[in-house]
mmCIF file of C-alpha atoms in Angstrom:
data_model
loop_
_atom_site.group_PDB
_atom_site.id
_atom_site.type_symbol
_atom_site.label_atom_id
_atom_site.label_comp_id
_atom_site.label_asym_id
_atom_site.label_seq_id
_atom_site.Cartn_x
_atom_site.Cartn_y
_atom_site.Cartn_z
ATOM 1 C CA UNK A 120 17.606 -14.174 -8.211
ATOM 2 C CA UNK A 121 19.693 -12.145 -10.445
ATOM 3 C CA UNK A 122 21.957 -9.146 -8.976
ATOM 4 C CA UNK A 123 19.670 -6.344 -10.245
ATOM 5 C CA UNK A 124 16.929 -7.821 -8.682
ATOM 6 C CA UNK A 125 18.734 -8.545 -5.430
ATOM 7 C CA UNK A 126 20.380 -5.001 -5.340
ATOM 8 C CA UNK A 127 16.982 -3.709 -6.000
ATOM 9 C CA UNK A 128 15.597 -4.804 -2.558
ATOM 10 C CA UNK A 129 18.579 -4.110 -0.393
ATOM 11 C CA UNK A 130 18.137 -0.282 -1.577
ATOM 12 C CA UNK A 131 14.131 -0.643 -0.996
ATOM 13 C CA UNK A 132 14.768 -1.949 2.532
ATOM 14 C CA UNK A 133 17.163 0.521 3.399
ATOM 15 C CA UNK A 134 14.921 3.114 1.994
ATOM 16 C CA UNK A 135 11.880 2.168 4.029
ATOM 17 C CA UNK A 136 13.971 1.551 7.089
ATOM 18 C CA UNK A 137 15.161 4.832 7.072
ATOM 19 C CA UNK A 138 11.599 5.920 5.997
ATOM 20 C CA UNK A 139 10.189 4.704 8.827
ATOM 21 C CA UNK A 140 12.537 5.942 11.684
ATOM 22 C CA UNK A 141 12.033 9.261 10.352
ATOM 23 C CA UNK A 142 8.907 9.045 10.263
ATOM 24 C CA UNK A 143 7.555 9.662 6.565
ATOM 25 C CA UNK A 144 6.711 6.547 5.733
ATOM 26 C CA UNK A 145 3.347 6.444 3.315
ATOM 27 C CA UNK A 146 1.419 5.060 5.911
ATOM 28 C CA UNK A 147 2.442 7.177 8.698
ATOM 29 C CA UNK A 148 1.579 10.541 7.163
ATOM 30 C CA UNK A 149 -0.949 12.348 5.315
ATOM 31 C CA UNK A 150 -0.756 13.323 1.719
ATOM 32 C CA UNK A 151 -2.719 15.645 -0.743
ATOM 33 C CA UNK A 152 -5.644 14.687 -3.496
ATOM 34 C CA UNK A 153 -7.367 11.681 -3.542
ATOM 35 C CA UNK A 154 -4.599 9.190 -4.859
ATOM 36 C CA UNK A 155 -1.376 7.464 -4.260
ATOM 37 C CA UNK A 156 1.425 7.506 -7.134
ATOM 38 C CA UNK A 157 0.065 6.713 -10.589
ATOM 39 C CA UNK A 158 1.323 6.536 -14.031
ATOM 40 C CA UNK A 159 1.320 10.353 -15.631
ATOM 41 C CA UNK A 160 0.069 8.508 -18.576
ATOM 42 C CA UNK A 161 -1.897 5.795 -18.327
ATOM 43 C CA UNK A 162 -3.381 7.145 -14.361
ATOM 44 C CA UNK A 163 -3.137 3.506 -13.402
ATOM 45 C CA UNK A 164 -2.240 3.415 -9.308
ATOM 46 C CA UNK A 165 0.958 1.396 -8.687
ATOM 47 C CA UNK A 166 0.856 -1.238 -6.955
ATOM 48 C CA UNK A 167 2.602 -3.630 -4.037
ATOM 49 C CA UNK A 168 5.788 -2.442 -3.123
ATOM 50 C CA UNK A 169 5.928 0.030 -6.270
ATOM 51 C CA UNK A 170 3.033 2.456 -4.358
ATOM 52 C CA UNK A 171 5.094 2.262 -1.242
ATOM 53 C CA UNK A 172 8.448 3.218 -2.221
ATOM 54 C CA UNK A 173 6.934 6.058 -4.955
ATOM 55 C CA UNK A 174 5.271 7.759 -2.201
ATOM 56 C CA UNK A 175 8.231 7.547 -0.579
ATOM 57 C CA UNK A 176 10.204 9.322 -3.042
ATOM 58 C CA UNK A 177 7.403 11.371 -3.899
ATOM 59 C CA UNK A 178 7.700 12.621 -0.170
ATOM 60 C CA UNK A 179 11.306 13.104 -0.591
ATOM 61 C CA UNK A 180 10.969 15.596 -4.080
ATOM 62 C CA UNK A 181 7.588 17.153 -3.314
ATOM 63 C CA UNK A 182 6.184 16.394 -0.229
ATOM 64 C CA UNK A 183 3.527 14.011 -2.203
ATOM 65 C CA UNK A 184 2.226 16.802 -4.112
ATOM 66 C CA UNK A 185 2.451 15.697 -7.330
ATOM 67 C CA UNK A 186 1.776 12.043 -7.491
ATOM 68 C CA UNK A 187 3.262 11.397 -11.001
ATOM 69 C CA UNK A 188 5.411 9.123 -12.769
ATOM 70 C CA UNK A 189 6.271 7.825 -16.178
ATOM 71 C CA UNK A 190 8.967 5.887 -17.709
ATOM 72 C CA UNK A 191 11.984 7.479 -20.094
ATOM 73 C CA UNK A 192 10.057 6.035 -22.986
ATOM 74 C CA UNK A 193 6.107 7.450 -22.131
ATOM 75 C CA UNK A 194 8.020 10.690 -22.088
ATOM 76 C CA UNK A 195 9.420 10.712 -25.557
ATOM 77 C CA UNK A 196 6.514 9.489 -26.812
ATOM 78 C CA UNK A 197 4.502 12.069 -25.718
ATOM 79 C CA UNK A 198 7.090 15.432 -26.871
ATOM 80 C CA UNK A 199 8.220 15.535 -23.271
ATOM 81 C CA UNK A 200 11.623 15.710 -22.341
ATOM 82 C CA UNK A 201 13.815 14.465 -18.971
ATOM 83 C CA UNK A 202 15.888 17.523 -17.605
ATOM 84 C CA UNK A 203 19.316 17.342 -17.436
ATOM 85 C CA UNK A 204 20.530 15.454 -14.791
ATOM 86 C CA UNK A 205 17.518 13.745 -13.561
ATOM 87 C CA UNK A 206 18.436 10.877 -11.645
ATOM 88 C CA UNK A 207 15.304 8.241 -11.983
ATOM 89 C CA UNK A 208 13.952 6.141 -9.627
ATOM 90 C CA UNK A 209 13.556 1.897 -9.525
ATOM 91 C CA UNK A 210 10.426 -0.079 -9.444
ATOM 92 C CA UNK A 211 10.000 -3.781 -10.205
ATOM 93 C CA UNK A 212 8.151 -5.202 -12.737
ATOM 94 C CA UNK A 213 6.608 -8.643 -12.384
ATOM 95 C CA UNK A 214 4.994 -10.766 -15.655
ATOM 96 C CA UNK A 215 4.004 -14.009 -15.990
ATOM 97 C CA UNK A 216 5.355 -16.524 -17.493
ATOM 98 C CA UNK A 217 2.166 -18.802 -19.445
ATOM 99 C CA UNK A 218 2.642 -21.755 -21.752
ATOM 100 C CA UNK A 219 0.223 -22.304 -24.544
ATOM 101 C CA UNK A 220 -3.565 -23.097 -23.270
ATOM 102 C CA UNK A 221 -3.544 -26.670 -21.842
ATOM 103 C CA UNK A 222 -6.101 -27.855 -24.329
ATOM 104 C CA UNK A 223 -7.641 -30.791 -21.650
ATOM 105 C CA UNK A 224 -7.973 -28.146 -18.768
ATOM 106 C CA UNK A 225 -8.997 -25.185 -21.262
ATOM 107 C CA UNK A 226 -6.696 -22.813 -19.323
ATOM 108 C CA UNK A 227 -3.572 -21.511 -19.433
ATOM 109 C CA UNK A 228 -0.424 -22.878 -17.843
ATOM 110 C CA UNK A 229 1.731 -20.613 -15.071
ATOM 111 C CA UNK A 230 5.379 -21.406 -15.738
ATOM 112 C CA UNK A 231 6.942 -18.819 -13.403
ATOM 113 C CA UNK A 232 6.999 -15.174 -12.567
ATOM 114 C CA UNK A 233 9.675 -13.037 -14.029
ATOM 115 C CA UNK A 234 11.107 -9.997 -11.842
ATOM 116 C CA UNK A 235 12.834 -6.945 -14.061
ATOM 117 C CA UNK A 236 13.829 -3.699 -12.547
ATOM 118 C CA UNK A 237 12.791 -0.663 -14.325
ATOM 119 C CA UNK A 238 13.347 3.153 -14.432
ATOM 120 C CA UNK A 239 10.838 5.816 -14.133
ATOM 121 C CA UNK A 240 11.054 9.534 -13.449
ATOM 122 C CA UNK A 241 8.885 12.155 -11.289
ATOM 123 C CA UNK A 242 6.676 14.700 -13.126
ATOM 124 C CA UNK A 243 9.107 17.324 -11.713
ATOM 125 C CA UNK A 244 11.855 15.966 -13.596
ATOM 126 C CA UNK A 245 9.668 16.349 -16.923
ATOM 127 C CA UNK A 246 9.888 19.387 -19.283
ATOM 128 C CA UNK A 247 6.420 19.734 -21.090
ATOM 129 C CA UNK A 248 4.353 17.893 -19.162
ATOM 130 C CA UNK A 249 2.010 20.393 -17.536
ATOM 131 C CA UNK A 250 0.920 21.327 -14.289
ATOM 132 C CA UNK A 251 -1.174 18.317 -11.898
ATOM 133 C CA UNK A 252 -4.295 19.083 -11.531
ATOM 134 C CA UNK A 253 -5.881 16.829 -9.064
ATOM 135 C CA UNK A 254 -9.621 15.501 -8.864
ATOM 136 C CA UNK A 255 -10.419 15.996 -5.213
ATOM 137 C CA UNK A 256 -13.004 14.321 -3.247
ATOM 138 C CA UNK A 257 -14.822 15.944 -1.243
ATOM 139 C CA UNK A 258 -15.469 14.867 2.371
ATOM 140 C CA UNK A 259 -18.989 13.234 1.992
ATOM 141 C CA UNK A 260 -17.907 11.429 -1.688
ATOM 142 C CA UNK A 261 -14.598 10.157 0.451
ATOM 143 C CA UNK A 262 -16.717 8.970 3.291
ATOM 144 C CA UNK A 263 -18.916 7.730 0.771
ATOM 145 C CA UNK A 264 -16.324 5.633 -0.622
ATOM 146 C CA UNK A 265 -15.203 4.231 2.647
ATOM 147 C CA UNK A 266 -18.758 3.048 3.474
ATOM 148 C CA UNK A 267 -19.321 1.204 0.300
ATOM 149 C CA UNK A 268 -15.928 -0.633 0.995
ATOM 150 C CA UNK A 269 -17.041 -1.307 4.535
ATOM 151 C CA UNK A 270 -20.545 -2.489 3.562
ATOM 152 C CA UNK A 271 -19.249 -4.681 0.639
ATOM 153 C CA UNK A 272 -16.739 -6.541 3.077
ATOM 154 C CA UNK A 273 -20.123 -7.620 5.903
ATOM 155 C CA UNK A 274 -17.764 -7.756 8.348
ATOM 156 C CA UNK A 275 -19.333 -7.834 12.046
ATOM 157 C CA UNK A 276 -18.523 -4.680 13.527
ATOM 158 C CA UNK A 277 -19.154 -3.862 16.954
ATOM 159 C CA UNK A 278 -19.123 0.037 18.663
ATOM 160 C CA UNK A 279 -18.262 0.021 22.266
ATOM 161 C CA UNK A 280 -15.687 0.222 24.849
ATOM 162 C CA UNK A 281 -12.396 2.424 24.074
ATOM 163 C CA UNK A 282 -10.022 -0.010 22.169
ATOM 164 C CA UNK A 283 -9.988 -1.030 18.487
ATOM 165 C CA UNK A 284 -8.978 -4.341 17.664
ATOM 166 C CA UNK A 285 -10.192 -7.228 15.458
ATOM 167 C CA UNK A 286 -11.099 -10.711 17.251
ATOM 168 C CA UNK A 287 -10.427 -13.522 15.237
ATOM 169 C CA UNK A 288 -11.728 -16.205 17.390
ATOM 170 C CA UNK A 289 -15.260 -14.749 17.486
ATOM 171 C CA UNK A 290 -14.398 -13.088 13.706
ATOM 172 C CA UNK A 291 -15.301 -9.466 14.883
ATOM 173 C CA UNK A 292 -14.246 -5.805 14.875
ATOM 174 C CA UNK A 293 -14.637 -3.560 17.841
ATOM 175 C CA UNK A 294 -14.080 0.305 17.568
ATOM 176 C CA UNK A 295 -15.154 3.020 20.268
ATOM 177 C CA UNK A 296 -18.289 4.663 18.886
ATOM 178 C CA UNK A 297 -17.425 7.351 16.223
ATOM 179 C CA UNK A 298 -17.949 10.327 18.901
ATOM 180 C CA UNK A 299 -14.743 9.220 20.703
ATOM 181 C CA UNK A 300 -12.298 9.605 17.648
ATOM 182 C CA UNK A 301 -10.782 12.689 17.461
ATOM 183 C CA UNK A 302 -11.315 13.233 13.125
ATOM 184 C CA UNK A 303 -14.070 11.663 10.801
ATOM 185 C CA UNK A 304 -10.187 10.501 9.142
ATOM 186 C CA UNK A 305 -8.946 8.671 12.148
ATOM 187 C CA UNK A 306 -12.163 6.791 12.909
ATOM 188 C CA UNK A 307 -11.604 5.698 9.142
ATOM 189 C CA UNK A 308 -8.172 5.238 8.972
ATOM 190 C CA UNK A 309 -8.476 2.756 12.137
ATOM 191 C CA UNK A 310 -11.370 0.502 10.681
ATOM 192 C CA UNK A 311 -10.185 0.176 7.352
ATOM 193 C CA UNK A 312 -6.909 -0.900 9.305
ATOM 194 C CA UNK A 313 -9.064 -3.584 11.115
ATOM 195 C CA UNK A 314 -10.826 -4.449 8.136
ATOM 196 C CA UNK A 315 -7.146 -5.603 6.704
ATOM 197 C CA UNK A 316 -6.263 -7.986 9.878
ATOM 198 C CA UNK A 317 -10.143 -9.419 9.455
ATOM 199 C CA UNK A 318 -9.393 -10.411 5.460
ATOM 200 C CA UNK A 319 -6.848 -12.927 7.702
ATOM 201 C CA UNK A 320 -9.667 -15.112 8.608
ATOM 202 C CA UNK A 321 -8.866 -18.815 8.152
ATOM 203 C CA UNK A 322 -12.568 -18.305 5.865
ATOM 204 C CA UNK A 323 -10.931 -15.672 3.556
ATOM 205 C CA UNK A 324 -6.935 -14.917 3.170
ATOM 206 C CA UNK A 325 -6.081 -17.288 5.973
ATOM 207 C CA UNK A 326 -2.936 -15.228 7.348
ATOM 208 C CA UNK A 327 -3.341 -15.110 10.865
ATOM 209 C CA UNK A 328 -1.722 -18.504 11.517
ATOM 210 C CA UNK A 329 1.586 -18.033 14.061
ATOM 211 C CA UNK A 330 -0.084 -14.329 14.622
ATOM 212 C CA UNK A 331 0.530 -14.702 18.585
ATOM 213 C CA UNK A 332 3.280 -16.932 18.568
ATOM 214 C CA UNK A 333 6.104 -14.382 17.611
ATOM 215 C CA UNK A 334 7.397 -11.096 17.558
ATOM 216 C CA UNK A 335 8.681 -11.046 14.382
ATOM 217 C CA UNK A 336 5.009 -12.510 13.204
ATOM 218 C CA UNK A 337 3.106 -9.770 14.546
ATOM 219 C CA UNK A 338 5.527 -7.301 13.475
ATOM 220 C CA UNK A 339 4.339 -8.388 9.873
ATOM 221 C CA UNK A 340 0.678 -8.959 10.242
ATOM 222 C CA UNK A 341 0.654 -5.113 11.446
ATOM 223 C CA UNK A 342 2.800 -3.794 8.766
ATOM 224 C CA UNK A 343 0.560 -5.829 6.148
ATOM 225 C CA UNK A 344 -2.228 -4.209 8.312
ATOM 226 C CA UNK A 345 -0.604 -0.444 7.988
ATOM 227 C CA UNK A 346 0.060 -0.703 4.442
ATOM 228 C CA UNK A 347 -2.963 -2.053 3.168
ATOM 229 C CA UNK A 348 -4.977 0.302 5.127
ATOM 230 C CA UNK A 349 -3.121 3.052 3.281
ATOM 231 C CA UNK A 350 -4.233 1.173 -0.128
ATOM 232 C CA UNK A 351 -7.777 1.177 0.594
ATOM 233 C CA UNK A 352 -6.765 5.300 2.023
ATOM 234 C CA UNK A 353 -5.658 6.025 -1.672
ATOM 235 C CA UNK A 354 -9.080 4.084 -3.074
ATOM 236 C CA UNK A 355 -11.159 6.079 -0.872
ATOM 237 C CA UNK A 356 -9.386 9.263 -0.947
ATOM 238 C CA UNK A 357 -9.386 9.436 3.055
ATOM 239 C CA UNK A 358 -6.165 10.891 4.170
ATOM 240 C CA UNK A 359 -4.169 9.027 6.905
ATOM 241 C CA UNK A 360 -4.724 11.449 10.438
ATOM 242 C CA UNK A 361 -2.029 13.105 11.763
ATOM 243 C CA UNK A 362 -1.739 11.085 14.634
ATOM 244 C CA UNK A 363 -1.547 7.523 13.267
ATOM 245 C CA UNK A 364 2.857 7.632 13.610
ATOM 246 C CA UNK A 365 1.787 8.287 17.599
ATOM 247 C CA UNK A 366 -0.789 5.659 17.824
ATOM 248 C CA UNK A 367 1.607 3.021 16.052
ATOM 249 C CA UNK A 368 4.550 3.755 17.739
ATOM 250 C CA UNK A 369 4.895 0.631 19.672
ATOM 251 C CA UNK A 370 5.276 -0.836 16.548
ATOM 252 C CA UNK A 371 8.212 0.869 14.972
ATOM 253 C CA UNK A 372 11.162 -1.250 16.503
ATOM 254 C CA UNK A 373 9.830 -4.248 15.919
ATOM 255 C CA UNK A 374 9.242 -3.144 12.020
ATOM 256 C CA UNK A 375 12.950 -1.981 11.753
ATOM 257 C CA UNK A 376 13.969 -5.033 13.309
ATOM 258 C CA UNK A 377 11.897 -7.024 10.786
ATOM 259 C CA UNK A 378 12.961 -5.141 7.873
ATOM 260 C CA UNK A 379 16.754 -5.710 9.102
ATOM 261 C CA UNK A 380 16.749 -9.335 9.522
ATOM 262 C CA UNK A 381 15.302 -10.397 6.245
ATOM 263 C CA UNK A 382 15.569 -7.513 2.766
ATOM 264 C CA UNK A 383 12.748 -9.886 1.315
ATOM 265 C CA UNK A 384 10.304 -8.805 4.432
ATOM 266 C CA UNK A 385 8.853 -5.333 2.922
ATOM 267 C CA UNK A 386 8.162 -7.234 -0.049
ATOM 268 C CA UNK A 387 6.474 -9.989 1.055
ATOM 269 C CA UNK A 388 4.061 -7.266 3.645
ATOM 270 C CA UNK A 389 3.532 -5.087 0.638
ATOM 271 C CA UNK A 390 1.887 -8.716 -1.752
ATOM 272 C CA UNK A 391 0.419 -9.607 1.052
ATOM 273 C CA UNK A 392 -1.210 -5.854 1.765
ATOM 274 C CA UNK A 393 -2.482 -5.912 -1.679
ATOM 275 C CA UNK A 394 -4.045 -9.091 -1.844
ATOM 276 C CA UNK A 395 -6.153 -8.043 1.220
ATOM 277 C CA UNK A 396 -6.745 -4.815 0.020
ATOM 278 C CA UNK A 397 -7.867 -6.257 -3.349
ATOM 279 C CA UNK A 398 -10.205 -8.840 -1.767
ATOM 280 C CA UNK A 399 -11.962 -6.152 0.057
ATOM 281 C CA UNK A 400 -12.476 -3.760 -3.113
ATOM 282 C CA UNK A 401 -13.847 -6.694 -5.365
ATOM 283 C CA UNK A 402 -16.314 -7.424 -2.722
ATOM 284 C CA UNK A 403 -17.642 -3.733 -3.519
#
């Protein structure tokens, strides 16, 4: 691993870390519109560990208002200019590496993966680029939404008793019945959250394995659960409640721990938060 790259995830760590005992985390705090960062040009979402420490930053300029981001280049191209001074902000860009098509399996051939580190700037920090206007959803289209991406995943979900948790011996979720939560946002917020730790199934992602037998495993199996919940959030356009920081907060040591012993652990939650994620919205 070359030294950008390597420098590149001690200052993501840290980031997070410090994120995270403040408090403003992406997945510990709502945000406005319907989306998570995106491209100013393209409107492409980022993803993995790109979404996470945007919205981050985002928080940190705006407050998440404007969700916006292009490179140095997208704004030239399009008559817009950088302001003076603008300091820009790191994400990671991953391609593959593919040999020509292996004519006896008729498919192409994965070398490798190559990591680059990459430069873009907030809309804020852009002369000429116009004033956001975001598409909001309105509660029944975001509810709508959330349904279709619960339905599509057939997941056995069971309403009773006054915990939430998902059971992987018996492969079921159990929530309180929706009249308990306190929000239509935190009864969603909490099952798309489940629906995360069920992709772990030995039938589908198979993740779970070690769950129980360590701190430092659960401590990741709940951050994959946090931030892929907040993935499927953005999809949705259902805004975290302002009470999930409370409700998680037996959690937060064990993530700065984490996150401290290893500067490859955020990345690692953040792949394996979008794979689940992912596997959930194709099934829609």
């Amino acid at each position: 691993m070359n030294e950008a790259i390597m420098k590149f995830r001690d200052e993501t760590t840290a980031r997070l870390i410090e994120a995270i005992k403040f408090g403003t985390a992406p997945w510990q705090r709502p945000w406005n519109g319907s989306y998570g960062a995106q491209n100013a040009v393209s409107h492409r979402l980022y993803n993995g560990i790109n979404q996470i420490l945007l919205m981050v930053k985002g928080m940190e300029i705006d407050g998440g208002a404007d969700p916006r981001w292009l490179t140095y280049r997208q704004a030239v191209c399009n008559g817009w200019k950088i302001k003076k001074g603008s300091k820009g902000t790191h994400v990671i860009l991953w391609k593959l590496i593919i040999a020509e098509k292996d004519e006896e399996l008729c498919d192409d051939k994965i070398l490798g993966v190559m990591q680059r580190v990459f430069t873009v700037f907030h809309a804020s920090q852009i002369d000429g680029i116009g004033e956001y206007r975001p598409v909001l959803l309105n509660d029944f289209e975001a509810q709508e939404k959330a349904e279709q991406i619960i339905a599509g995943s057939q997941a056995n979900i069971i309403h009773c008793g006054n915990e939430a948790f998902y059971e992987v011996i018996g492969d079921y979720i159990q929530l309180p019945v929706k009249r308990d939560f306190k929000s239509v946002e935190c009864y969603y917020s909490t099952l798309l959250h489940e629906l995360i730790h069920w992709t772990g199934h030995s039938s589908r992602l198979d993740r779970l394995v070690g769950y129980h037998r360590s701190k430092s495993n659960r401590a990741l199996e709940e951050l994959v659960a946090e931030i892929g919940s907040m993935f499927l959030s953005c999809e949705a356009g259902i805004p975290q409640s302002e009470g999930e920081f409370q409700n998680h907060a037996s959690y937060i040591d064990s993530w700065i721990k984490y996150l401290e012993s290893d500067n490859n652990a955020i990345f690692k939650a953040a792949a394996q938060a979008s794979r689940a994620s992912d596997f959930l919205l194709k099934r829609v």
